[in-house]
Amino acid sequence: MQRFPGTGSFAVAFVVALPIAPAQPDVTSPPADPELARAIYQELVEINTTDSSGDCTRAAKAMAARLEAAGLPTADIQVLGPDPRKGNLVARLRGTGSRRPLLLLAHLDVVEARREDWSFDPFVFREEGGYFYGRGTSDDKAMAAIFVANLVRYLRDGFKPDRDLVLALTADEEGGRFNGVDWLVKNHRELVDAELGLNEGGGGQRQGGRRIANTVQASEKVFQSFRLEVRNPGGHSSLPVPDNAIYRLAEGLVRFSRFRFPVRLNEVTRLFFERSAATVPEPEASDRRAVARNPPDPAAAERLSTQAYLNARLRTTCVATMLEGGHAENALPQMARATINCRMLPDDKPADVKAAIVEALADEKIAVTALQDAKPSPPSPLSAGILAPIERVSSTMWPGVPVVPIMSSGATDSLYLRAAGIPVYGVDGIFEDVDDTRAHGRDERMLVTSFYEGQEFLYRLVKTLSSPQAAR
Ligand SMILES: [Zn+2]
């Protein structure tokens, strides 16, 4: 704690409120180099990597230089990409090769941040009141910096993993035309091919100064929008007829608004409800356990569905998001159109979801068309080979804090790897306050202690996942 001076009274309250002892130092390896991790983190945050004016290639090259200076052979470090500003770093710490590689993934790009929206310059790294501030401090430059710092630490320690550790720091996760993971998988599969990968998407959850859960994202819902359209001959608005495009669409939408997809759990969400029960008070705790049973308890599911966050984990959801129609104030509408955005359970098929929408609309005059080809994202299996090491490292550092698998309702770059047959787990051991989410927003920040704990957690986890069985 004394390493972080100037944190004021809040730091005192924070220390007192923490129910769990700080992480034990890892006796099996020399101590971490926190100054180095912080310097790498600062360097990354201060390189603007927004889509509009930033430069991911610069950030990728800066990290390449760090690894080269630490002794990683130049031949094992590459910066490559389809656009001069959208470079990706791929670096390989070679292991003995007894197992297929472990991929460590983080994105370099950040969401736009305007100086006038922030209390200070978003691209100047600052430490204040126990937090690191700056765009990307939580999404996703902490993880990128930690991976680089830990590779340097493995090199320094002379650690020889039993599989290659492949680091990929990539562009355009937040948007932009050159998604690095998609590009690497399509064009340089051999560089990023792995038995499994670690990425963002999960993480530690804190609430009111307490650690609630260490989450592992193993699944994501699939994005799919549909267009609803009604056509009509139209005419003069002074001579209305009963068949009206706007009325037909509106009535269909009202019918659709009463429709819900059935509750269906998968391996990930079942474990989520089962284990997260311990993190909430009664009677919700019992409801979560009841819905995790097979089959799920319908009354419990009904009560939990009133919470948007839980509802999204129980079923495929579809909701009207856009509406347009007509072409003149004084004309009968020739067209009325709506957009419905769906977040499908990973094993749902777009054709089945479309069929359900058509049935709920119950009007053959409403044409339904998919707006894009869904990108499938199969859940990553929660085998003991991944869950047990995470639980072991987590319980050593934070005894009593449950490891909770989660399914995201949104998507990360993990989808490109999962679709390519590489299981990916969103896990970082970085505890963030669930009531203080600033990623993508203003004054983005990261608890100083969380950053260093995340570094230690990932150091141990990656080492565990790449050491021979006997040494683990
Ligand atoms: Zn992110």
PDB file of C-alpha atoms and ligand atoms in Angstrom, residues 107 139-140 173-174 200 440, ligand 1:
ATOM      1  CA  HIS A 107      -6.883  -4.856 -28.051  1.00  0.00           C
ATOM      2  CA  ASP A 139     -10.596  -1.070 -21.716  1.00  0.00           C
ATOM      3  CA  ASP A 140      -8.253  -2.657 -22.645  1.00  0.00           C
ATOM      4  CA  GLU A 173     -11.968  -4.050 -31.568  1.00  0.00           C
ATOM      5  CA  GLU A 174     -14.044  -0.982 -30.756  1.00  0.00           C
ATOM      6  CA  GLU A 200     -11.025  -9.391 -21.999  1.00  0.00           C
ATOM      7  CA  HIS A 440     -16.088   4.035 -23.227  1.00  0.00           C
TER       8      HIS A 440
HETATM    9 ZN    ZN B   1     -12.443  -3.800 -24.874  1.00  0.00          ZN
END
